[in-house]
Amino acid sequence: MLRRLIYLAIITALTACSPDISDFNVVPFPTHISPKAGAFDLNESTAIVVADQSDQELAQLAAYAAELLELELGLPLPAQTTTTHPGTPNTIGLVLSEDATDNESYTIEATAEAVLVRAATHAGLFYGLQTLRQLPRSRADQPPGNSNGSDWYIPAVVIEDAPRFSYRGMHLDVGRHFFPVEFVKRYIDLIAMYKMNRFHWHLTEDQGWRIEIEKYPRLTEVGAYRKETILEQNFDPYVGDGIPYGGFYNKDEIREVVAHAKSRYVTVVPEIEMPGHSLGALAAYPELACTNGPFEVATVWGIHEDIYCPKEETFAFLEDVLTEVMEVFPGTYIHVGGDEAPKVRWEESTLAQEVMEREGLEDEHALQSYFIRRIESFLRARGRQLIGWDEILEGGLAPEATVMSWRGTAGGIEAAKQGHDVIMTPTSHVYFDYYQGNPDNEPLAIGGYTPLQEVYEFEPVPSELSPDEAQHILGAQGNVWTEYMKTTDYVEYMVFPRAIALSEVVWSPKEARDWDAFARRLQPQLEWLDHFAVNYRVPQVDGLESDRLTLDDRATIALTTLLPNATIRYTTDGSDPTVESTSYSQPQVLPVDENGVTITARAFLASGMSSPPSRARIRRTSLRVAEGIGDGQLESGLEYAYYETQVESIHDLSGLTPIRTGVTSDVQSEEVVRDEQFGTRFEGFLKVPESGVYSFYLTSDDGSSLIIGDETVVDNDGFHGLTEVSGQIALEAGYHPLTLLYFQAGGGKGLQLTVQAPGQEQQFDPQSWLYHMPGR
Ligand code: ACM
């Protein structure tokens, strides 16, 4: 009883003092939060008020605030235009003031009497409301005895907030799959709730032209439809689904989306691709190509060789198209693509070669540069600004053009150094068509791996830039290419919650970025999305990332989830967990028989949504017996054989003659590495200090493999970027023969081996464990 009294005293003391800023679950996290003592109670008679009766937009914002708060509180608060001054007791006032410095910034001041949201612009107020909706707390979640009749309150606080970047974007490809206007508006609503202010609408593709152009009706009569779509990834041999597919937006629908976006303070950036990704247009108007056609709207993803021919007729067509595009899209930016345009048709075209001759262009890249510059000056003469993917840098670019860096950040760095404005959209962090979990447990995606934390940790300003150059980084954008996203549900699954992580990258101050704190703020965001029945991806259960070995007949599993309110459920028979499966609350010791055991876990939310499964197999093993070698017989370092040739797999190294052999203790030393087209075979012995199960982590670009004795412990073979693969083996204390194979074909390179010893947390570089037999 005494203990219970002390407990109550502590709780009372905690709730009486003002909250810490970490109690504010706001995403994106604001620049400054100063908690104050006291609270503003919300009840049926709390009014949302604006004072200026002539400002329609302000009145609309008050009505929107009422909508947001009703969703959050379940309370219909009246939105009123009043003549009383803002700050009247029991009101939430929206005030346009002159004192804010940045045009998207806002402040919120909540006292026991009233709440005031102030900004210099309507956009700033809109962002203030997105923060405001995240402030109310329920007394129902608090210990009883604290209520004065109101369930909801806003803790007293002063918040001052402004965005870090001016361009905060999300993209949507409607060429590969087409999504209805209602969904496009919903998408804009959702991203705007996270303070995104640009919607990049990718409207034309090889697989479909999606915007009505009155002067060229065949673009949508013919170019908007394909006869079928490739089935999953059946490229070779090709298998199609046999189902005609298509659709487009007419001008009224485009205007509807643009107007809706405006009401959410989002500018639409339309993209009309050129000179590549244009089969939709060429199918409709084959005379725009360098060859005769006929062309078909593509049914297969990838890069297509038929592109616009740089004829006068093509420029006239594109200028007509862009003229109609500018009529319906009032924003400054017009995106013209520019990526992935193969040059073979231009190389073989007399016409293209004549243009090169006439314009004094050195090669086909210079011809693409000429193409883009011509369009750039057309747009600029009409007060617009061109954006293109980073390929538009090749061969030179007009200084006014803005570059979207997608092939990593190198294009963005180069562009900023040349004085171009840059939007960062690198595949490494913000391609939301990439997998967000283990592909074995996810719906089919294009490839890659970009989990939530990777997005969150993206830094848009590369360290290579000087402070002046860094001014050119306007912001970042998440890209949503829809080859494998056939449905709106699947788009939502790929976008949320990754777009929420991105919102903090582009809005919040760099110093505020803190993954653990963000993870704590995540659950309320998902609950907010529940109001709109968004099909977000529930983060998977962690703790089952890789298969494991045990020397025992038991193994301990420790499972976690980012969401404190989720229930983890698991099975041990390989089946997918359901709401009936065993619930997990603390580390479990499980029996492991001769057949091993497969643990499958999922996180379930009260809403009924659940995460994709996580799965790991635990197998029994026995110790590999150490070699009968004494300590004095070996010397440190591994023997190597170094090859200079182009291979596609570590298996291609066998039977080749090395150009150099020797001993090294550094697998990346100069003797065994050059930029590309080489491979190395390392051989020797691994000395392990104690008997037990060891985990090896092998990271390489391109392929690699680790063999101990005659067992392949880690297989990381194949052409790929820097990728980590791990594996385990049980080793007796002593020496074990080791072979490490590595090849590098082209692009980036790298090789690293780390090890985790039994019962230890950390991984370390096992250099001092590597030996060879001298004089062999
Ligand atoms: C792109 O992903 N091709 C810009």
CSV table of C-alpha atoms in Angstrom, one decimal, residues 347-722:
chain,number,residue,atom,x,y,z
A,347,GLU,CA,23.6,8.0,-84.6
A,348,GLU,CA,21.9,6.3,-87.5
A,349,SER,CA,19.8,9.3,-88.7
A,350,THR,CA,20.9,11.5,-91.6
A,351,LEU,CA,18.6,14.2,-90.3
A,352,ALA,CA,20.1,14.1,-86.7
A,353,GLN,CA,23.6,14.1,-88.2
A,354,GLU,CA,22.8,17.1,-90.3
A,355,VAL,CA,21.5,19.0,-87.3
A,356,MET,CA,24.8,18.2,-85.5
A,357,GLU,CA,26.8,19.5,-88.6
A,358,ARG,CA,24.7,22.6,-88.9
A,359,GLU,CA,25.0,23.5,-85.2
A,360,GLY,CA,28.6,22.5,-84.9
A,361,LEU,CA,27.8,19.8,-82.3
A,362,GLU,CA,30.6,17.3,-81.4
A,363,ASP,CA,28.5,14.2,-80.6
A,364,GLU,CA,25.0,13.0,-79.8
A,365,HIS,CA,25.3,14.1,-76.2
A,366,ALA,CA,25.9,17.7,-77.4
A,367,LEU,CA,22.8,17.2,-79.6
A,368,GLN,CA,20.7,16.3,-76.5
A,369,SER,CA,22.2,19.4,-74.9
A,370,TYR,CA,21.1,21.5,-77.9
A,371,PHE,CA,17.6,19.9,-77.7
A,372,ILE,CA,17.2,20.8,-74.1
A,373,ARG,CA,18.7,24.3,-74.4
A,374,ARG,CA,16.2,25.1,-77.2
A,375,ILE,CA,13.3,24.0,-75.1
A,376,GLU,CA,14.8,25.9,-72.1
A,377,SER,CA,14.9,29.2,-74.0
A,378,PHE,CA,11.3,28.6,-75.3
A,379,LEU,CA,10.2,28.2,-71.7
A,380,ARG,CA,12.3,31.0,-70.3
A,381,ALA,CA,10.9,33.5,-72.9
A,382,ARG,CA,7.5,32.7,-71.5
A,383,GLY,CA,8.5,33.3,-67.9
A,384,ARG,CA,8.9,29.6,-67.0
A,385,GLN,CA,11.8,27.7,-65.7
A,386,LEU,CA,13.0,24.3,-66.9
A,387,ILE,CA,13.7,21.3,-64.6
A,388,GLY,CA,15.3,18.1,-65.9
A,389,TRP,CA,16.9,14.9,-64.6
A,390,ASP,CA,20.6,15.1,-64.1
A,391,GLU,CA,21.4,13.8,-67.6
A,392,ILE,CA,20.6,17.4,-68.9
A,393,LEU,CA,24.0,18.4,-67.5
A,394,GLU,CA,25.8,16.3,-70.1
A,395,GLY,CA,27.1,18.5,-72.9
A,396,GLY,CA,26.3,21.8,-71.1
A,397,LEU,CA,23.2,23.5,-69.9
A,398,ALA,CA,21.7,27.0,-69.7
A,399,PRO,CA,22.4,28.4,-66.2
A,400,GLU,CA,18.7,29.1,-65.5
A,401,ALA,CA,17.9,25.4,-65.6
A,402,THR,CA,17.3,23.4,-62.4
A,403,VAL,CA,18.6,19.9,-62.1
A,404,MET,CA,17.0,16.9,-60.3
A,405,SER,CA,19.8,14.7,-59.1
A,406,TRP,CA,18.6,11.1,-59.3
A,407,ARG,CA,21.6,9.0,-60.2
A,408,GLY,CA,23.1,9.5,-56.7
A,409,THR,CA,24.2,13.0,-55.6
A,410,ALA,CA,27.1,13.5,-58.0
A,411,GLY,CA,24.9,15.2,-60.6
A,412,GLY,CA,23.5,17.5,-57.9
A,413,ILE,CA,27.0,18.4,-56.7
A,414,GLU,CA,28.3,19.1,-60.2
A,415,ALA,CA,25.2,21.2,-61.0
A,416,ALA,CA,25.4,23.2,-57.8
A,417,LYS,CA,29.1,23.9,-58.5
A,418,GLN,CA,28.2,25.1,-61.9
A,419,GLY,CA,25.6,27.5,-60.3
A,420,HIS,CA,22.4,25.6,-61.2
A,421,ASP,CA,19.6,25.1,-58.6
A,422,VAL,CA,19.3,21.5,-57.6
A,423,ILE,CA,16.5,19.2,-56.2
A,424,MET,CA,17.9,16.1,-54.6
A,425,THR,CA,16.1,12.9,-55.5
A,426,PRO,CA,18.8,10.2,-55.3
A,427,THR,CA,18.0,6.5,-55.8
A,428,SER,CA,20.0,5.9,-52.6
A,429,HIS,CA,17.5,7.4,-50.2
A,430,VAL,CA,14.3,8.7,-51.8
A,431,TYR,CA,13.2,6.2,-54.5
A,432,PHE,CA,9.9,5.0,-53.0
A,433,ASP,CA,9.6,2.3,-55.6
A,434,TYR,CA,12.4,0.5,-53.9
A,435,TYR,CA,11.8,-2.3,-51.3
A,436,GLN,CA,11.4,-1.2,-47.7
A,437,GLY,CA,11.9,-4.6,-46.2
A,438,ASN,CA,13.3,-8.0,-47.0
A,439,PRO,CA,12.1,-8.7,-50.6
A,440,ASP,CA,11.1,-12.3,-49.6
A,441,ASN,CA,8.4,-10.8,-47.4
A,442,GLU,CA,7.3,-7.8,-49.5
A,443,PRO,CA,5.0,-7.4,-52.6
A,444,LEU,CA,6.9,-7.3,-55.9
A,445,ALA,CA,8.9,-4.1,-56.3
A,446,ILE,CA,11.4,-2.9,-58.9
A,447,GLY,CA,14.4,-3.8,-56.6
A,448,GLY,CA,16.7,-1.8,-54.4
A,449,TYR,CA,16.4,-1.4,-50.6
A,450,THR,CA,15.4,1.8,-48.9
A,451,PRO,CA,14.0,1.2,-45.4
A,452,LEU,CA,12.3,4.0,-43.4
A,453,GLN,CA,15.5,4.8,-41.5
A,454,GLU,CA,17.5,5.3,-44.6
A,455,VAL,CA,15.0,7.9,-45.9
A,456,TYR,CA,15.0,9.6,-42.5
A,457,GLU,CA,18.8,9.8,-42.4
A,458,PHE,CA,19.1,11.4,-45.9
A,459,GLU,CA,21.0,14.7,-45.9
A,460,PRO,CA,20.1,16.7,-49.0
A,461,VAL,CA,23.1,19.0,-48.8
A,462,PRO,CA,26.3,17.1,-49.8
A,463,SER,CA,29.4,17.8,-47.7
A,464,GLU,CA,31.3,18.5,-50.9
A,465,LEU,CA,29.6,21.8,-51.3
A,466,SER,CA,30.8,25.2,-50.0
A,467,PRO,CA,28.2,27.2,-48.1
A,468,ASP,CA,27.6,29.3,-51.2
A,469,GLU,CA,27.2,26.3,-53.4
A,470,ALA,CA,24.9,24.7,-50.8
A,471,GLN,CA,22.5,27.6,-51.4
A,472,HIS,CA,21.6,26.0,-54.7
A,473,ILE,CA,20.2,22.9,-53.0
A,474,LEU,CA,16.5,24.0,-53.0
A,475,GLY,CA,15.3,20.8,-51.4
A,476,ALA,CA,14.5,17.1,-52.0
A,477,GLN,CA,11.8,14.9,-53.4
A,478,GLY,CA,10.5,11.4,-53.1
A,479,ASN,CA,10.0,9.6,-56.4
A,480,VAL,CA,7.2,7.1,-57.0
A,481,TRP,CA,7.7,5.2,-60.2
A,482,THR,CA,4.8,2.9,-60.7
A,483,GLU,CA,5.9,0.0,-62.9
A,484,TYR,CA,4.9,-2.4,-60.1
A,485,MET,CA,2.2,-0.3,-58.4
A,486,LYS,CA,-1.0,-1.2,-60.2
A,487,THR,CA,-3.3,0.0,-57.5
A,488,THR,CA,-3.7,3.1,-55.3
A,489,ASP,CA,-3.5,0.9,-52.3
A,490,TYR,CA,0.0,-0.3,-53.3
A,491,VAL,CA,1.1,3.3,-54.0
A,492,GLU,CA,0.1,4.2,-50.4
A,493,TYR,CA,1.9,1.2,-49.1
A,494,MET,CA,5.1,2.3,-50.8
A,495,VAL,CA,4.8,6.0,-50.0
A,496,PHE,CA,3.7,5.9,-46.3
A,497,PRO,CA,5.4,6.2,-43.9
A,498,ARG,CA,8.5,6.9,-46.0
A,499,ALA,CA,7.1,10.3,-47.1
A,500,ILE,CA,6.5,11.2,-43.4
A,501,ALA,CA,10.2,10.5,-42.8
A,502,LEU,CA,11.1,12.6,-45.8
A,503,SER,CA,8.9,15.5,-44.5
A,504,GLU,CA,11.3,15.9,-41.5
A,505,VAL,CA,14.3,15.8,-43.8
A,506,VAL,CA,13.0,18.7,-45.9
A,507,TRP,CA,11.2,20.8,-43.3
A,508,SER,CA,12.9,20.4,-39.9
A,509,PRO,CA,16.3,21.9,-38.9
A,510,LYS,CA,19.2,19.5,-39.5
A,511,GLU,CA,20.1,19.5,-35.8
A,512,ALA,CA,16.6,18.3,-34.9
A,513,ARG,CA,17.0,15.1,-36.9
A,514,ASP,CA,17.0,12.1,-34.4
A,515,TRP,CA,15.9,8.7,-35.5
A,516,ASP,CA,14.9,7.4,-32.1
A,517,ALA,CA,12.9,10.5,-31.4
A,518,PHE,CA,11.2,10.2,-34.8
A,519,ALA,CA,10.4,6.5,-34.2
A,520,ARG,CA,8.6,7.6,-31.0
A,521,ARG,CA,6.6,10.2,-33.0
A,522,LEU,CA,5.7,7.7,-35.7
A,523,GLN,CA,2.7,5.9,-34.1
A,524,PRO,CA,0.5,9.0,-33.8
A,525,GLN,CA,1.2,9.7,-37.5
A,526,LEU,CA,-0.1,6.3,-38.5
A,527,GLU,CA,-3.2,6.8,-36.3
A,528,TRP,CA,-3.7,10.1,-38.1
A,529,LEU,CA,-3.5,8.3,-41.5
A,530,ASP,CA,-6.1,5.8,-40.1
A,531,HIS,CA,-8.7,8.7,-40.3
A,532,PHE,CA,-8.3,8.5,-44.1
A,533,ALA,CA,-7.9,4.7,-44.3
A,534,VAL,CA,-4.5,5.0,-45.8
A,535,ASN,CA,-2.9,1.7,-46.7
A,536,TYR,CA,0.4,2.5,-45.1
A,537,ARG,CA,3.1,-0.1,-44.4
A,538,VAL,CA,3.1,-1.1,-40.8
A,539,PRO,CA,6.8,-1.3,-39.9
A,540,GLN,CA,8.0,-4.9,-39.6
A,541,VAL,CA,9.0,-6.7,-36.5
A,542,ASP,CA,12.8,-6.4,-35.9
A,543,GLY,CA,15.0,-9.2,-34.5
A,544,LEU,CA,14.6,-11.7,-37.4
A,545,GLU,CA,16.9,-10.1,-40.0
A,546,SER,CA,18.9,-13.2,-40.8
A,547,ASP,CA,18.9,-17.0,-40.3
A,548,ARG,CA,20.8,-18.3,-37.3
A,549,LEU,CA,22.8,-21.3,-36.1
A,550,THR,CA,22.7,-22.7,-32.6
A,551,LEU,CA,25.0,-25.3,-30.9
A,552,ASP,CA,22.2,-25.9,-28.4
A,553,ASP,CA,18.8,-27.4,-28.4
A,554,ARG,CA,17.4,-24.0,-27.5
A,555,ALA,CA,17.6,-20.5,-28.9
A,556,THR,CA,16.5,-17.1,-27.6
A,557,ILE,CA,14.5,-14.7,-29.7
A,558,ALA,CA,14.2,-11.1,-28.9
A,559,LEU,CA,11.7,-9.2,-31.0
A,560,THR,CA,10.9,-5.4,-31.2
A,561,THR,CA,8.7,-3.0,-33.1
A,562,LEU,CA,8.9,0.7,-33.6
A,563,LEU,CA,5.2,1.0,-32.6
A,564,PRO,CA,4.6,0.8,-28.8
A,565,ASN,CA,0.9,0.1,-29.3
A,566,ALA,CA,1.4,-2.8,-31.7
A,567,THR,CA,1.0,-6.4,-30.6
A,568,ILE,CA,3.7,-8.7,-31.9
A,569,ARG,CA,2.4,-12.2,-32.8
A,570,TYR,CA,4.6,-15.1,-33.9
A,571,THR,CA,4.5,-18.7,-35.0
A,572,THR,CA,7.2,-21.4,-34.9
A,573,ASP,CA,5.9,-23.6,-37.7
A,574,GLY,CA,6.6,-21.5,-40.7
A,575,SER,CA,3.0,-20.3,-41.0
A,576,ASP,CA,2.0,-16.6,-41.3
A,577,PRO,CA,0.9,-15.2,-38.0
A,578,THR,CA,-2.7,-14.2,-37.5
A,579,VAL,CA,-4.5,-12.3,-34.8
A,580,GLU,CA,-4.9,-15.7,-33.1
A,581,SER,CA,-1.1,-16.5,-33.0
A,582,THR,CA,0.9,-16.4,-29.8
A,583,SER,CA,1.6,-12.8,-28.6
A,584,TYR,CA,5.1,-11.8,-27.7
A,585,SER,CA,6.0,-9.7,-24.7
A,586,GLN,CA,9.5,-10.5,-23.7
A,587,PRO,CA,12.5,-12.6,-25.0
A,588,GLN,CA,11.6,-16.2,-25.5
A,589,VAL,CA,13.7,-19.3,-25.2
A,590,LEU,CA,12.5,-21.7,-27.9
A,591,PRO,CA,13.3,-25.4,-28.4
A,592,VAL,CA,15.3,-26.2,-31.6
A,593,ASP,CA,15.0,-29.8,-32.7
A,594,GLU,CA,17.0,-31.5,-35.5
A,595,ASN,CA,14.9,-30.0,-38.1
A,596,GLY,CA,15.4,-26.5,-36.8
A,597,VAL,CA,12.7,-23.9,-36.2
A,598,THR,CA,11.3,-21.1,-38.3
A,599,ILE,CA,10.1,-18.0,-36.4
A,600,THR,CA,7.6,-15.8,-38.3
A,601,ALA,CA,6.4,-12.6,-36.7
A,602,ARG,CA,4.1,-9.7,-37.5
A,603,ALA,CA,3.0,-6.5,-35.7
A,604,PHE,CA,-0.7,-6.0,-35.4
A,605,LEU,CA,-2.4,-2.7,-34.8
A,606,ALA,CA,-5.7,-2.1,-33.0
A,607,SER,CA,-7.0,-0.8,-36.4
A,608,GLY,CA,-6.7,-4.3,-37.8
A,609,MET,CA,-3.7,-3.4,-40.0
A,610,SER,CA,-0.6,-5.5,-39.7
A,611,SER,CA,3.0,-5.5,-40.8
A,612,PRO,CA,4.5,-7.7,-43.5
A,613,PRO,CA,6.0,-10.9,-41.9
A,614,SER,CA,9.6,-11.1,-40.7
A,615,ARG,CA,11.0,-14.6,-40.8
A,616,ALA,CA,14.2,-16.3,-39.7
A,617,ARG,CA,15.2,-19.9,-39.5
A,618,ILE,CA,17.2,-21.2,-36.6
A,619,ARG,CA,19.2,-24.4,-37.3
A,620,ARG,CA,21.2,-26.7,-35.1
A,621,THR,CA,24.8,-27.1,-36.0
A,622,SER,CA,28.1,-28.5,-34.6
A,623,LEU,CA,31.5,-27.0,-34.3
A,624,ARG,CA,33.9,-27.2,-37.3
A,625,VAL,CA,37.0,-28.9,-36.0
A,626,ALA,CA,40.1,-26.6,-36.1
A,627,GLU,CA,43.1,-27.5,-38.2
A,628,GLY,CA,46.1,-29.1,-36.4
A,629,ILE,CA,48.3,-26.1,-36.8
A,630,GLY,CA,50.5,-24.6,-34.1
A,631,ASP,CA,50.8,-20.9,-33.5
A,632,GLY,CA,54.4,-20.6,-34.7
A,633,GLN,CA,53.7,-22.1,-38.1
A,634,LEU,CA,51.7,-19.2,-39.6
A,635,GLU,CA,52.5,-15.5,-40.3
A,636,SER,CA,50.0,-12.7,-40.4
A,637,GLY,CA,48.2,-11.6,-43.7
A,638,LEU,CA,46.5,-13.5,-46.5
A,639,GLU,CA,48.0,-14.7,-49.7
A,640,TYR,CA,46.4,-13.1,-52.7
A,641,ALA,CA,46.1,-13.7,-56.4
A,642,TYR,CA,45.1,-10.6,-58.4
A,643,TYR,CA,43.5,-10.7,-61.8
A,644,GLU,CA,42.8,-7.9,-64.3
A,645,THR,CA,39.9,-8.8,-66.4
A,646,GLN,CA,36.2,-8.3,-66.8
A,647,VAL,CA,34.2,-11.0,-65.0
A,648,GLU,CA,30.5,-11.3,-64.1
A,649,SER,CA,30.8,-13.6,-61.1
A,650,ILE,CA,33.4,-14.7,-58.6
A,651,HIS,CA,33.2,-18.2,-60.2
A,652,ASP,CA,34.7,-16.7,-63.4
A,653,LEU,CA,38.0,-16.2,-61.5
A,654,SER,CA,38.8,-19.9,-61.3
A,655,GLY,CA,41.2,-21.1,-63.9
A,656,LEU,CA,42.5,-17.5,-64.8
A,657,THR,CA,46.1,-16.7,-64.5
A,658,PRO,CA,46.8,-13.9,-61.9
A,659,ILE,CA,48.9,-11.0,-63.0
A,660,ARG,CA,50.3,-10.7,-59.4
A,661,THR,CA,50.5,-12.8,-56.3
A,662,GLY,CA,51.7,-11.9,-52.8
A,663,VAL,CA,50.7,-11.4,-49.2
A,664,THR,CA,48.6,-8.6,-47.7
A,665,SER,CA,46.6,-7.9,-44.6
A,666,ASP,CA,44.5,-5.2,-46.3
A,667,VAL,CA,41.9,-6.5,-48.7
A,668,GLN,CA,41.7,-3.0,-50.3
A,669,SER,CA,45.4,-2.3,-50.6
A,670,GLU,CA,46.7,-0.9,-53.8
A,671,GLU,CA,48.3,-4.2,-54.9
A,672,VAL,CA,44.9,-5.9,-55.1
A,673,VAL,CA,42.6,-3.1,-56.2
A,674,ARG,CA,42.2,-0.7,-59.2
A,675,ASP,CA,39.1,1.2,-60.4
A,676,GLU,CA,37.4,-1.5,-62.4
A,677,GLN,CA,37.7,-4.8,-64.2
A,678,PHE,CA,39.6,-6.8,-61.7
A,679,GLY,CA,39.2,-9.6,-59.2
A,680,THR,CA,41.1,-11.0,-56.3
A,681,ARG,CA,41.3,-14.3,-54.5
A,682,PHE,CA,42.5,-14.2,-50.9
A,683,GLU,CA,43.5,-17.4,-49.1
A,684,GLY,CA,44.8,-18.3,-45.7
A,685,PHE,CA,43.6,-19.1,-42.2
A,686,LEU,CA,41.3,-17.5,-39.7
A,687,LYS,CA,42.3,-17.8,-36.1
A,688,VAL,CA,39.3,-17.8,-33.7
A,689,PRO,CA,39.9,-17.3,-30.0
A,690,GLU,CA,37.1,-19.4,-28.6
A,691,SER,CA,34.6,-22.0,-29.7
A,692,GLY,CA,31.1,-20.9,-30.8
A,693,VAL,CA,28.9,-19.5,-33.5
A,694,TYR,CA,30.5,-16.6,-35.5
A,695,SER,CA,28.6,-14.2,-37.7
A,696,PHE,CA,30.4,-12.8,-40.8
A,697,TYR,CA,29.3,-9.6,-42.6
A,698,LEU,CA,30.6,-9.2,-46.1
A,699,THR,CA,30.0,-5.9,-47.9
A,700,SER,CA,31.1,-5.5,-51.5
A,701,ASP,CA,30.6,-3.7,-54.8
A,702,ASP,CA,30.4,-5.8,-57.0
A,703,GLY,CA,30.4,-9.4,-55.9
A,704,SER,CA,32.2,-11.4,-53.2
A,705,SER,CA,32.1,-14.7,-51.3
A,706,LEU,CA,33.5,-16.0,-48.0
A,707,ILE,CA,34.4,-19.7,-47.8
A,708,ILE,CA,35.5,-21.4,-44.5
A,709,GLY,CA,36.8,-24.9,-45.0
A,710,ASP,CA,34.6,-26.1,-47.8
A,711,GLU,CA,31.5,-24.2,-46.7
A,712,THR,CA,30.3,-21.0,-48.4
A,713,VAL,CA,29.5,-18.9,-45.3
A,714,VAL,CA,28.5,-15.7,-47.1
A,715,ASP,CA,27.4,-15.6,-50.8
A,716,ASN,CA,27.4,-12.0,-52.0
A,717,ASP,CA,28.1,-12.7,-55.7
A,718,GLY,CA,26.8,-10.9,-58.7
A,719,PHE,CA,26.8,-7.4,-60.2
A,720,HIS,CA,25.6,-5.0,-57.6
A,721,GLY,CA,26.2,-1.7,-55.7
A,722,LEU,CA,27.6,-1.8,-52.1
